[in-house]
Coordinates of C-alpha atoms and ligand atoms in Angstrom, one line a residue:
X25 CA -59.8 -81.5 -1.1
X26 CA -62.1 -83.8 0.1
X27 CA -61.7 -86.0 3.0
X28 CA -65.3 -88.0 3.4
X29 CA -64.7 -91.4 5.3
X30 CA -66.0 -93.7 2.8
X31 CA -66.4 -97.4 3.0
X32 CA -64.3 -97.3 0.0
X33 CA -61.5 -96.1 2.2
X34 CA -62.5 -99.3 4.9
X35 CA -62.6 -101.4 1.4
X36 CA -59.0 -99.5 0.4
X37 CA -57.7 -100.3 3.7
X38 CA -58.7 -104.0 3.5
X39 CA -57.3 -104.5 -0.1
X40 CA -53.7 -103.2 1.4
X41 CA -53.7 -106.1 3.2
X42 CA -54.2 -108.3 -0.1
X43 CA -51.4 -106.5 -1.8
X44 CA -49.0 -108.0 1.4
X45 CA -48.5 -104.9 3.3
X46 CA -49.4 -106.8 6.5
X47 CA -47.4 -109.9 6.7
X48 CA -44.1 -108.3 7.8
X49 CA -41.6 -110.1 5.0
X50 CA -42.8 -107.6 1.6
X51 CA -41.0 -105.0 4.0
X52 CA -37.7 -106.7 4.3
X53 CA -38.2 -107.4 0.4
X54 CA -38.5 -103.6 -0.1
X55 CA -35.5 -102.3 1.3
X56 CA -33.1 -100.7 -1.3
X57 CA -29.9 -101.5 -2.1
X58 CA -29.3 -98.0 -3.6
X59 CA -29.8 -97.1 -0.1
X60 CA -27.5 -99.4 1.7
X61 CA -25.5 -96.4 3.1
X62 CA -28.7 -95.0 4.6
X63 CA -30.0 -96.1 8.3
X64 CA -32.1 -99.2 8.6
X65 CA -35.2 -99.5 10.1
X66 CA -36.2 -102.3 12.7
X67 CA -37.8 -104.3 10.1
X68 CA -35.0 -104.0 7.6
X69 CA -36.7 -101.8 5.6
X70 CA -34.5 -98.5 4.2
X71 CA -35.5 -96.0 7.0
X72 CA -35.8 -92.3 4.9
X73 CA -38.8 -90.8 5.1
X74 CA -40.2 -88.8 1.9
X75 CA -38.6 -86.0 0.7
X76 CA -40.7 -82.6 2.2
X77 CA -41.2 -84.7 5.5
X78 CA -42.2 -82.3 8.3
X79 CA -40.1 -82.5 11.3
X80 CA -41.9 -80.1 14.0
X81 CA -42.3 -80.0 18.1
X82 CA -45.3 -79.3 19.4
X83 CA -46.7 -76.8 22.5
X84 CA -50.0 -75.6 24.2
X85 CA -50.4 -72.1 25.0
X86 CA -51.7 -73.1 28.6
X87 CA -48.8 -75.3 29.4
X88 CA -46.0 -73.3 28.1
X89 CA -46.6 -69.8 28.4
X90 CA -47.8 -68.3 31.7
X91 CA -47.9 -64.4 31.9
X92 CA -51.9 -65.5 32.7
X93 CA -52.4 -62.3 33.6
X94 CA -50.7 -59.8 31.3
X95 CA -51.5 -57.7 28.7
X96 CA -55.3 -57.9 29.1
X97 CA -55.6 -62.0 29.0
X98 CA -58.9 -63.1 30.6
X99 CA -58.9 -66.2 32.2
X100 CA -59.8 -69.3 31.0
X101 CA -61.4 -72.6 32.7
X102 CA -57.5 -73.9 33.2
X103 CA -56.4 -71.1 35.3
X104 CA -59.8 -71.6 37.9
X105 CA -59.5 -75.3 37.6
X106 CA -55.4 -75.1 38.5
X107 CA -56.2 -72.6 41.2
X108 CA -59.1 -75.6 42.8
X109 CA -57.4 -77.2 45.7
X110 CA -56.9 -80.4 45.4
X111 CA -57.3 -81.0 41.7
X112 CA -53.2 -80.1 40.1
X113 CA -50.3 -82.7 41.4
X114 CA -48.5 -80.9 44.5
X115 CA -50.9 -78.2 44.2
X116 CA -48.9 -76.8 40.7
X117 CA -50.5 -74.1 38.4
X118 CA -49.2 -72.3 35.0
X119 CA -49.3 -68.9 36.1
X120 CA -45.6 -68.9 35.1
X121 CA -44.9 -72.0 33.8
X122 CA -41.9 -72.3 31.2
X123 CA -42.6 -68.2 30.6
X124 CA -42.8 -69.1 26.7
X125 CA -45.0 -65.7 26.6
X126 CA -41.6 -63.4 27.2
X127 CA -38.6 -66.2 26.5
X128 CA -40.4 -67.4 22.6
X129 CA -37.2 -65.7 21.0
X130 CA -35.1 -67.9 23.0
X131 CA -37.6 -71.5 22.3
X132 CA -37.4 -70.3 18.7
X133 CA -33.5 -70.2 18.8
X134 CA -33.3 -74.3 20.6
X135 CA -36.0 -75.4 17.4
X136 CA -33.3 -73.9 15.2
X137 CA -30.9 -75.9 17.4
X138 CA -32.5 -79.1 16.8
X139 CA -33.5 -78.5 12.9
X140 CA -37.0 -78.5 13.2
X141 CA -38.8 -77.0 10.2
X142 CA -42.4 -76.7 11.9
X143 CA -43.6 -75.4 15.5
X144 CA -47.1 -76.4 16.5
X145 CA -48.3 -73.9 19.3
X146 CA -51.8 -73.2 20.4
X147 CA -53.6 -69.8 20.8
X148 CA -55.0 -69.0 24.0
X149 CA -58.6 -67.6 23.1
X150 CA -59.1 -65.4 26.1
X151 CA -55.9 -63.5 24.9
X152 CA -57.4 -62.4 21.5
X153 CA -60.7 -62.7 23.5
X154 CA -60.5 -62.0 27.2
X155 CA -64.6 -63.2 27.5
X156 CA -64.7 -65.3 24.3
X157 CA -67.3 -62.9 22.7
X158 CA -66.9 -59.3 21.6
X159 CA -63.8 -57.0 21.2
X160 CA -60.6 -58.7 20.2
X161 CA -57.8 -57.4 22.3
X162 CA -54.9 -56.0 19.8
X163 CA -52.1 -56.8 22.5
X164 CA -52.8 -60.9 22.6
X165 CA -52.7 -60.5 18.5
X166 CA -50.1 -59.0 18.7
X167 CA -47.8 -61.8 21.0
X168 CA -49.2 -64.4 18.5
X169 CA -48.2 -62.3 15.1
X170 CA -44.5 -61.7 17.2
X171 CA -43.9 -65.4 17.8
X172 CA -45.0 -66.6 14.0
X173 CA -43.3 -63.2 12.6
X174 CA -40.3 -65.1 14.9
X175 CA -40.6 -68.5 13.3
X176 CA -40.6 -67.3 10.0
X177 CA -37.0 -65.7 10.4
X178 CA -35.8 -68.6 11.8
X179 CA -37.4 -70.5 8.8
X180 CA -39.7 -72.5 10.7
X181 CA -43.3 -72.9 9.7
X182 CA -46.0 -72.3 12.0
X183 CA -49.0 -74.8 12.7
X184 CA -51.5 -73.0 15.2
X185 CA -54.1 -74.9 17.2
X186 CA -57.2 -72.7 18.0
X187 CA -58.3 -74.3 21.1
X188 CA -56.2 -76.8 23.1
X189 CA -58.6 -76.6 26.0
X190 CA -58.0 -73.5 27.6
X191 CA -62.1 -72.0 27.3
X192 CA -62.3 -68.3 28.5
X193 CA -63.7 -68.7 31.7
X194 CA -66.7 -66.2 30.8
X195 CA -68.2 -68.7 28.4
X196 CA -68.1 -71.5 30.8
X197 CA -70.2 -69.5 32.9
X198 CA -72.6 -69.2 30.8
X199 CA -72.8 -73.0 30.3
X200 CA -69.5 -73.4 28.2
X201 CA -69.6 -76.5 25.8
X202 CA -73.2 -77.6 27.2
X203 CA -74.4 -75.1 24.9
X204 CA -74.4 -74.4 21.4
X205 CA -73.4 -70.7 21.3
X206 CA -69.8 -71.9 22.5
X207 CA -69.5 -74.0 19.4
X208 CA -70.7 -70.2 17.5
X209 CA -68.4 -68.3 19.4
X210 CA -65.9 -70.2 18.8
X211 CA -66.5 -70.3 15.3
X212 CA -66.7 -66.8 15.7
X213 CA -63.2 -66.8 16.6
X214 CA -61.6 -69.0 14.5
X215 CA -63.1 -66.9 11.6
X216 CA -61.3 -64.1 13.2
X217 CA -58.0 -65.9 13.5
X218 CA -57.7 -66.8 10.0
X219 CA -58.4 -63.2 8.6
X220 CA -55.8 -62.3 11.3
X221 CA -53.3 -64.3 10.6
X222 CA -53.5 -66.2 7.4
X223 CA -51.3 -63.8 5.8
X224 CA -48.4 -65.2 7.4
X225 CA -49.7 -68.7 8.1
X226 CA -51.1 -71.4 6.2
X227 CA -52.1 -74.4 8.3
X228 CA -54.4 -74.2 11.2
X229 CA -55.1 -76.8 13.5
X230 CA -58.7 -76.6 14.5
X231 CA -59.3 -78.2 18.1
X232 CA -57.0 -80.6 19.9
X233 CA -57.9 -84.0 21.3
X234 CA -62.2 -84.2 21.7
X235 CA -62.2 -87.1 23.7
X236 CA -59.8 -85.1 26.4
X237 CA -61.5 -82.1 26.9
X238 CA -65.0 -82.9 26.5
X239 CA -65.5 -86.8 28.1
X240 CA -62.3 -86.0 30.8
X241 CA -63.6 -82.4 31.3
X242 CA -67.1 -83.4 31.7
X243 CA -67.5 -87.0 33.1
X244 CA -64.0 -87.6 33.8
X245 CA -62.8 -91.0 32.7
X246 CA -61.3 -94.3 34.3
X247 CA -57.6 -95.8 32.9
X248 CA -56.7 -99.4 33.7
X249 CA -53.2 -98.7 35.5
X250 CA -51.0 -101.5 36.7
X251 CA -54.3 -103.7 37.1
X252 CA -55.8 -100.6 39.2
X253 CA -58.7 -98.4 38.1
X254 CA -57.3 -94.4 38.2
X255 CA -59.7 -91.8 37.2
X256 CA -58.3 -88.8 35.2
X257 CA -59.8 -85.6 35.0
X258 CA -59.9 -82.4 33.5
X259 CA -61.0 -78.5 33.6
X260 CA -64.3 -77.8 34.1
X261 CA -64.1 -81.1 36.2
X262 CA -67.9 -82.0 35.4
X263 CA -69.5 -85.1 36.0
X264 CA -72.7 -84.9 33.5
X265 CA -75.2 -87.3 32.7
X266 CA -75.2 -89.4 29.4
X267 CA -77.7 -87.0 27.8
X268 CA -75.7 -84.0 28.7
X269 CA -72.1 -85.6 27.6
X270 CA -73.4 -87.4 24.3
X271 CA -74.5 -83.0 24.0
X272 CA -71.1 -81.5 24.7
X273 CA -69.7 -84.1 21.9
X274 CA -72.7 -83.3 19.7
X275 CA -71.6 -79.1 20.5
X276 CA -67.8 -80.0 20.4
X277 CA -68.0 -81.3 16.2
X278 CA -70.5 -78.7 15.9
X279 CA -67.6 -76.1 16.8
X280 CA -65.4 -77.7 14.3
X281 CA -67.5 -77.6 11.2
X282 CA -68.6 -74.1 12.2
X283 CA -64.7 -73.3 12.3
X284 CA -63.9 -74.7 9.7
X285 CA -66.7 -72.4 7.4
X286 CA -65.2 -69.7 9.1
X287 CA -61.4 -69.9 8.2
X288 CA -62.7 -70.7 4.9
X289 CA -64.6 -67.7 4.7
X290 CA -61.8 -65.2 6.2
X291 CA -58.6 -67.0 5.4
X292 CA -56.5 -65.7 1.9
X293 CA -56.7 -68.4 -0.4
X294 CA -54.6 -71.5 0.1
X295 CA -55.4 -71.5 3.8
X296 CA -55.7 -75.2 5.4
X297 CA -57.0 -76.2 8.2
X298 CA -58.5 -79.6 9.6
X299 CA -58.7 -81.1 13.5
X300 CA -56.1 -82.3 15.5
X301 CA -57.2 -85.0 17.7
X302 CA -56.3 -88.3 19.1
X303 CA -57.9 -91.4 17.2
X304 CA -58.7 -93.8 19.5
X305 CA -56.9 -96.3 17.3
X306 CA -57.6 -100.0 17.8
X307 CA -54.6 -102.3 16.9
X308 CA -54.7 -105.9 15.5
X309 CA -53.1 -108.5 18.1
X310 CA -52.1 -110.4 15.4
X311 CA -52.1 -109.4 12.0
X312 CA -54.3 -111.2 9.9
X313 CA -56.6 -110.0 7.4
X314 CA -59.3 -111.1 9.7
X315 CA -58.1 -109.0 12.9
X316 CA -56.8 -106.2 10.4
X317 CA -60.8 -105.7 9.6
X318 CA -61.7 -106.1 13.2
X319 CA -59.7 -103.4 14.0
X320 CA -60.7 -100.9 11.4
X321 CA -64.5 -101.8 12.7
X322 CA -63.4 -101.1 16.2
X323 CA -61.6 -97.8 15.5
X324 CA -64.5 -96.4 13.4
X325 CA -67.0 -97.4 16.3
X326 CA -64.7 -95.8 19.1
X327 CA -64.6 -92.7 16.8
X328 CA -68.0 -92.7 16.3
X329 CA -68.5 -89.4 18.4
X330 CA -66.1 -87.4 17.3
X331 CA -63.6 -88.2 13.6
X332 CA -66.1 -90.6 12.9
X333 CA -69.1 -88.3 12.3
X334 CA -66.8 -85.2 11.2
X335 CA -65.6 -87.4 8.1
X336 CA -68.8 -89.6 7.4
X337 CA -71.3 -87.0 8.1
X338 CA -73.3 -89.3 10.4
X339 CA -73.4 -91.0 13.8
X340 CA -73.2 -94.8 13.4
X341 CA -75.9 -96.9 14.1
X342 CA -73.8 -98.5 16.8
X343 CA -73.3 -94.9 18.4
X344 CA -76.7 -94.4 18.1
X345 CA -78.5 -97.0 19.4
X346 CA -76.4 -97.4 22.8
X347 CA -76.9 -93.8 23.1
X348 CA -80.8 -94.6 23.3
X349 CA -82.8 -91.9 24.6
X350 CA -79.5 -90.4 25.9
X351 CA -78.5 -89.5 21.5
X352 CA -77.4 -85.8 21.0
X353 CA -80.1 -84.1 19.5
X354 CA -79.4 -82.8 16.6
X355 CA -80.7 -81.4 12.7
X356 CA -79.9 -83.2 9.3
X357 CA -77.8 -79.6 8.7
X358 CA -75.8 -80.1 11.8
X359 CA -74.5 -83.4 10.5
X360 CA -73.8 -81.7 6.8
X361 CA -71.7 -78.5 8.9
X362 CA -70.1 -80.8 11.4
X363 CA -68.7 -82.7 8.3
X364 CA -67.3 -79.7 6.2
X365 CA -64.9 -81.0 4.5
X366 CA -61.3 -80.3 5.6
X367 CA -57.7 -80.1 4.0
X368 CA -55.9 -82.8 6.5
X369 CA -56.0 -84.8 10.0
X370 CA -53.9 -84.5 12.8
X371 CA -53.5 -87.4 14.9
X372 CA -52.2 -87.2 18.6
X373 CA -50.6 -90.7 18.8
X374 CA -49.3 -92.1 22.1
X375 CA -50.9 -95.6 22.5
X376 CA -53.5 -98.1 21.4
X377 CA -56.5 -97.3 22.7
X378 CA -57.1 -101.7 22.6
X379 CA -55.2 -104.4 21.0
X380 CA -58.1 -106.0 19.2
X381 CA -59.4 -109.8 17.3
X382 CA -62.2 -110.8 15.2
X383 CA -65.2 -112.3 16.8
X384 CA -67.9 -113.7 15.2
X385 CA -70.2 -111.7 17.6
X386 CA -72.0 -108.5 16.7
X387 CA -69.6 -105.6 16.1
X388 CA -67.1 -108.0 14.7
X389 CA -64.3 -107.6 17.3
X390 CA -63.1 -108.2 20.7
X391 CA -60.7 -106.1 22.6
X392 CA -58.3 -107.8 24.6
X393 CA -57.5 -106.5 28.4
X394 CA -54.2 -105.0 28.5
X395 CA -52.1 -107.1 30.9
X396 CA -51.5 -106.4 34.0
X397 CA -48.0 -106.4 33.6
X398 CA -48.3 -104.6 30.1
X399 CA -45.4 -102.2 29.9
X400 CA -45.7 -98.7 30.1
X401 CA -44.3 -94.7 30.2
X402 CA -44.2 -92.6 33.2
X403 CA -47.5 -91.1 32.9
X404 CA -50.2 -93.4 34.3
X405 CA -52.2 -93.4 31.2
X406 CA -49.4 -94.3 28.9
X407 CA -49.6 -98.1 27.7
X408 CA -46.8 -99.0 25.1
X409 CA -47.7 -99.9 21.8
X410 CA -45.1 -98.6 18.9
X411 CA -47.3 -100.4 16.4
X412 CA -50.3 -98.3 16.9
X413 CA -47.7 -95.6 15.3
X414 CA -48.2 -97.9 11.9
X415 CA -51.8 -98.6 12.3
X416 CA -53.1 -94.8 13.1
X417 CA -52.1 -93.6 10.0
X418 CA -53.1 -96.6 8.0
X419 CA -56.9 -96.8 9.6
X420 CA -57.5 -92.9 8.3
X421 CA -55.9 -93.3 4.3
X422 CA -55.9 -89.2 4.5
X423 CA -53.6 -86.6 4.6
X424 CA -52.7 -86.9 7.7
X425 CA -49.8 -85.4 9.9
X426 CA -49.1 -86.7 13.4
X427 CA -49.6 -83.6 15.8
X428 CA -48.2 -85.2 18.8
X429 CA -46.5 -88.4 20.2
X430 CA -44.2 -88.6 23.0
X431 CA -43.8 -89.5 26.8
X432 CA -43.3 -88.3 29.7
X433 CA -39.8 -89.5 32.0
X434 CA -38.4 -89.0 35.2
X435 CA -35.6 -86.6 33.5
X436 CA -32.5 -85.3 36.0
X437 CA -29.8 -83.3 35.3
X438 CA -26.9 -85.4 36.1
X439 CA -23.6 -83.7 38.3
X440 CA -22.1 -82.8 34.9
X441 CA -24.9 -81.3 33.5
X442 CA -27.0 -84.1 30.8
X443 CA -29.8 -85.7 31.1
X444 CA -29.5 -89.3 30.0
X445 CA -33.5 -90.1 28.9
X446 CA -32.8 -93.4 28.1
X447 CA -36.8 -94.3 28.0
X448 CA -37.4 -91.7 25.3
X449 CA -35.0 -92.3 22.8
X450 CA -36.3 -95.8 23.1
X451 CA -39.9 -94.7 22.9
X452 CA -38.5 -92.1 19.7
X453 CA -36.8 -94.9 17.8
X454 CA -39.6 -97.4 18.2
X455 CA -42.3 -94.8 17.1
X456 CA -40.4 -93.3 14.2
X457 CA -39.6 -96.6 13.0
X458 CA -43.6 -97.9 12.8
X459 CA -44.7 -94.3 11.3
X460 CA -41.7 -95.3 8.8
X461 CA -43.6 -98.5 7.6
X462 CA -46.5 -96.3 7.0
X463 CA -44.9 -93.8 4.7
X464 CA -42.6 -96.7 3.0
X465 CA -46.3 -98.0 2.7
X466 CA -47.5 -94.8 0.9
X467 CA -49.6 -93.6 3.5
X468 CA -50.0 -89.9 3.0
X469 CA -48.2 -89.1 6.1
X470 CA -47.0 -85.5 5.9
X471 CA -45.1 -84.5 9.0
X472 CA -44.6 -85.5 12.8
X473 CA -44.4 -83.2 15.2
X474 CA -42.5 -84.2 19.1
X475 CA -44.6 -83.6 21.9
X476 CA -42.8 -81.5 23.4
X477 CA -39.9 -79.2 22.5
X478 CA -39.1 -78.5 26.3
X479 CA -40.8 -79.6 29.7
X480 CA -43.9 -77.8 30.8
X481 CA -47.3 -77.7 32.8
X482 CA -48.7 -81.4 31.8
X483 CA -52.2 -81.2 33.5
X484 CA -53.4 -82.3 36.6
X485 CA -49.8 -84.2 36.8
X486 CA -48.3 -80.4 37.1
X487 CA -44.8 -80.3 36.9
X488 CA -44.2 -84.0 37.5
X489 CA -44.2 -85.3 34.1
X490 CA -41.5 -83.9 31.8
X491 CA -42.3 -84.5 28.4
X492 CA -39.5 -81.9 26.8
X493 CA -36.7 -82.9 24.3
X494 CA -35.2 -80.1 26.3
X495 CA -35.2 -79.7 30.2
X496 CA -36.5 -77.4 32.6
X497 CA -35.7 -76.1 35.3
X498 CA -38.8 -74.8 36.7
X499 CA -37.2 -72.4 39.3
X500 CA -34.9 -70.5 37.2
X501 CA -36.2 -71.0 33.5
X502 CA -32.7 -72.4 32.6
X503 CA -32.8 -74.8 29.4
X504 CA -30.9 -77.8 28.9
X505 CA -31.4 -80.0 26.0
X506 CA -31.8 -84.0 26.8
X507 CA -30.0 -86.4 24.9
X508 CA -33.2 -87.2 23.2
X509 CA -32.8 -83.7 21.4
X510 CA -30.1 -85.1 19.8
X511 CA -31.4 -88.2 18.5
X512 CA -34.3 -85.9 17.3
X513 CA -31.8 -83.4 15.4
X514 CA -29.8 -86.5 14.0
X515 CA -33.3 -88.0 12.7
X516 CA -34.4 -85.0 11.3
X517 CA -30.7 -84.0 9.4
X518 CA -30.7 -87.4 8.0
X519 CA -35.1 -87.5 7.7
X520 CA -34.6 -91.1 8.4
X521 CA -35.0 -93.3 11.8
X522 CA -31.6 -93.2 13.5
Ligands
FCB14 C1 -52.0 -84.8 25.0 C2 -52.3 -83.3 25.1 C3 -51.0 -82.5 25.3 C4 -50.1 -83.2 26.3 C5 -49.8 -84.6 26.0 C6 -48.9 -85.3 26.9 O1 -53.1 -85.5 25.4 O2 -52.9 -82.9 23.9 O3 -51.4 -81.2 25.7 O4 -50.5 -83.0 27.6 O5 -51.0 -85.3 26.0

């Protein structure tokens, strides 16, 4: 199937606005009274998802497993990055992390707990290739065909990510994403992957979140906190030019068309496979049809780099021109590879990127400032905005499943053993309950999957940001499931917000 970005699908997403899916009261009207037993949704609305909804968790291989060293892993720009003094919270690395690498059977056993019916995990490339070129190495196969062969049993469906950040460290040395033979190699890879694996899997996530490895990784990048400017970075911890970044983007899409041809070309038949990233998604402050279109103007512009260009098959002139002589270079065939077409979306969803309004000037929208005082998660990046759960989906009109969307809380074990996460269940309910206006909608949402099944390595935070429906006790691997796990479960027995 195709999924081009066509103005027809702007046009599409304007004209759902004239049929009264914005003003808030055709919802109410909607809800069923052959449903009146069933939960109720915020807005009134009867709550069940479709029928066939995926319910998943999602992982990286980086911040769950560890065992960085075993069984003839090479190491990857994470582990020298961790290892950097200075650059993880309370000098943390993942060397052991939650252990996922020898405890899977157990993890596999707590999704059965909770009812899930899809685990998203990554695959670390320098496992299957321990420099990112050459030999494969049978024994990191091997762990990956385990764990799906694993799921399986347990009747859980397996989503892998190819590449959730964690580039063998050989390939950054010889100029990692700066250069175009990473986007091969990886393609390389991928290929590899699917004529590894596709037997027993038939969804593959591409590469997770552009923006976060390429513009945090290689400029770092500056969130509004509390009315304070915080920089965030991530592995390699470059700070490149314009030129050089707008190159690594150009390299990074590249990689994902490449990988795409690849799975295609190696994968049994029925293999899908399409991106995993996180749309910056601009929100209308008010909705009106007016803002509705500013904000479909503003979230194809802040795309414009990376889903943008992947499902138009060109850089927008607005992209273009501020680049100036800083544009990616870059052939007519690149644009045609970079926008092979793909079999669904995934959208990382965890904020508005801006609330936005129409303006009359050029672009046709203005972002407003997040308030000081605007409320957020624990992690200093994470601005609340539940709606932005609604408009995500509604901006892309594809088959799209939600591949992450979470928070991170200040989670303790109380003296009798629970951990009361108040701030996610909140978080859950609010989010569930906005990606349920979409589906009653008819958005073509297919599944969400919770960042994260358990707590693990988030980053340069380290260990201080739990994002786990289940807790973890980083000392002695113990497992204790929060009471957001339960909410989760009960949502997913009854496929309905709770
Ligand atoms: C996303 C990342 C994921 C995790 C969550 C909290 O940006 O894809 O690995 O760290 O944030």
């Amino acid at each position: 199937m195709s999924t081009n970005f066509t103005k027809r699908d702007f046009a599409k997403a304007a004209g759902a606005a004239a049929l009264g899916m914005t003003t808030g009261a055709p919802l109410a009207d909607r809800a069923q009274t052959s449903a009146e037993s069933q939960p109720k949704s915020v807005q009134g609305a009867a709550a069940t998802f479709p029928e066939g909804f995926t319910w998943g968790v999602a992982t990286s291989a980086f911040q769950v497993e560890g065992a960085v060293k075993e069984d003839g892993r090479g190491a990857s720009i994470w582990d020298r990055y961790a290892h950097t003094p200075g650059k993880i919270r309370n000098g943390d690395n993942a060397d052991v992390t939650v252990d996922h690498y020898h405890r899977y059977k157990d993890d596999v056993r707590l999704m059965q707990d909770l009812g899930v019916k899809a685990y998203r995990f990554s695959i670390a490339w320098p496992r299957i290739f321990p420099s990112g070129i050459g030999q494969p190495n049978a024994k990191g196969l091997d762990f990956y065909r385990r764990l799906i062969d694993a799921l399986l049993e347990a009747g859980i469906e397996p989503f892998p990510t190819l590449y959730h950040w964690d580039l063998p460290q050989a390939l950054q040395d010889k100029g990692g994403w700066q250069s175009r033979d990473t986007a091969k190699a990886f393609a390389d890879y991928a290929g590899y992957m699917a004529g590894a694996l596709s037997d027993r899997t038939k969804h593959f996530f591409t590469i997770n979140e552009f923006f976060s490895f390429v513009d945090i990784g290689h400029r770092g990048a500056e969130v509004a906190v509390d009315g304070r400017k915080v920089r965030i970075e991530h592995a390699p911890g470059l700070k490149l030019s314009n030129a050089k970044l707008n190159q690594v983007r150009h390299n990074a899409v590249l990689a994902q068309g490449l990988a795409v041809q690849a799975i295609r070309a190696n994968g049994v038949a029925g293999t899908k496979c399409g991106p995993a990233d996180n749309l910056s998604t601009a929100v209308p402050a008010i909705e009106t049809p007016e803002n509705i279109k500013a904000a479909e103007i503003a979230t194809r512009e802040m795309n414009a780099g990376y889903l943008t260009v992947m499902l138009e098959g060109k850089y927008t002139d607005a992209y273009l021109t501020a680049a100036g002589n800083d544009a990616p270079k870059f052939t007519e065939d690149d644009l045609k590879i970079i926008s092979s077409p793909v079999d669904f979306i995934g959208i990382n969803v965890y904020r508005p990127a801006a609330y936005v309004v129409a303006s009359e000037r050029a672009g046709g929208f203005r972002p407003i400032p997040f308030n000081k005082s605007h409320p957020r998660m624990l992690s200093l990046w994470h601005l609340l905005g539940p709606e932005v759960m609604y408009w995500a989906p509604r901006q892309m009109i594809k088959e799209i499943y939600i591949t992450e969307n979470g928070c991170g809380a200040s989670d303790e074990i109380s003296a009798n053993g629970i951990v009361d996460d108040s701030d996610r269940i909140m978080f859950l309910r609010n989010h569930l309950a906005h990606l349920h206006r979409a589906t009653a909608e008819g958005l073509p949402v297919k599944g969400y999957f919770h960042w994260s099944l358990m707590d693990n390595f988030e980053w340069s935070d380290g260990f201080t940001n739990r994002f786990g429906l289940v807790h973890v006790d980083f000392k002695t691997q113990k497992r204790t499931p929060k009471l957001s796990a339960a909410y989760f479960r009960e949502a997913i027995a009854k496929n309905a917000v709770v």
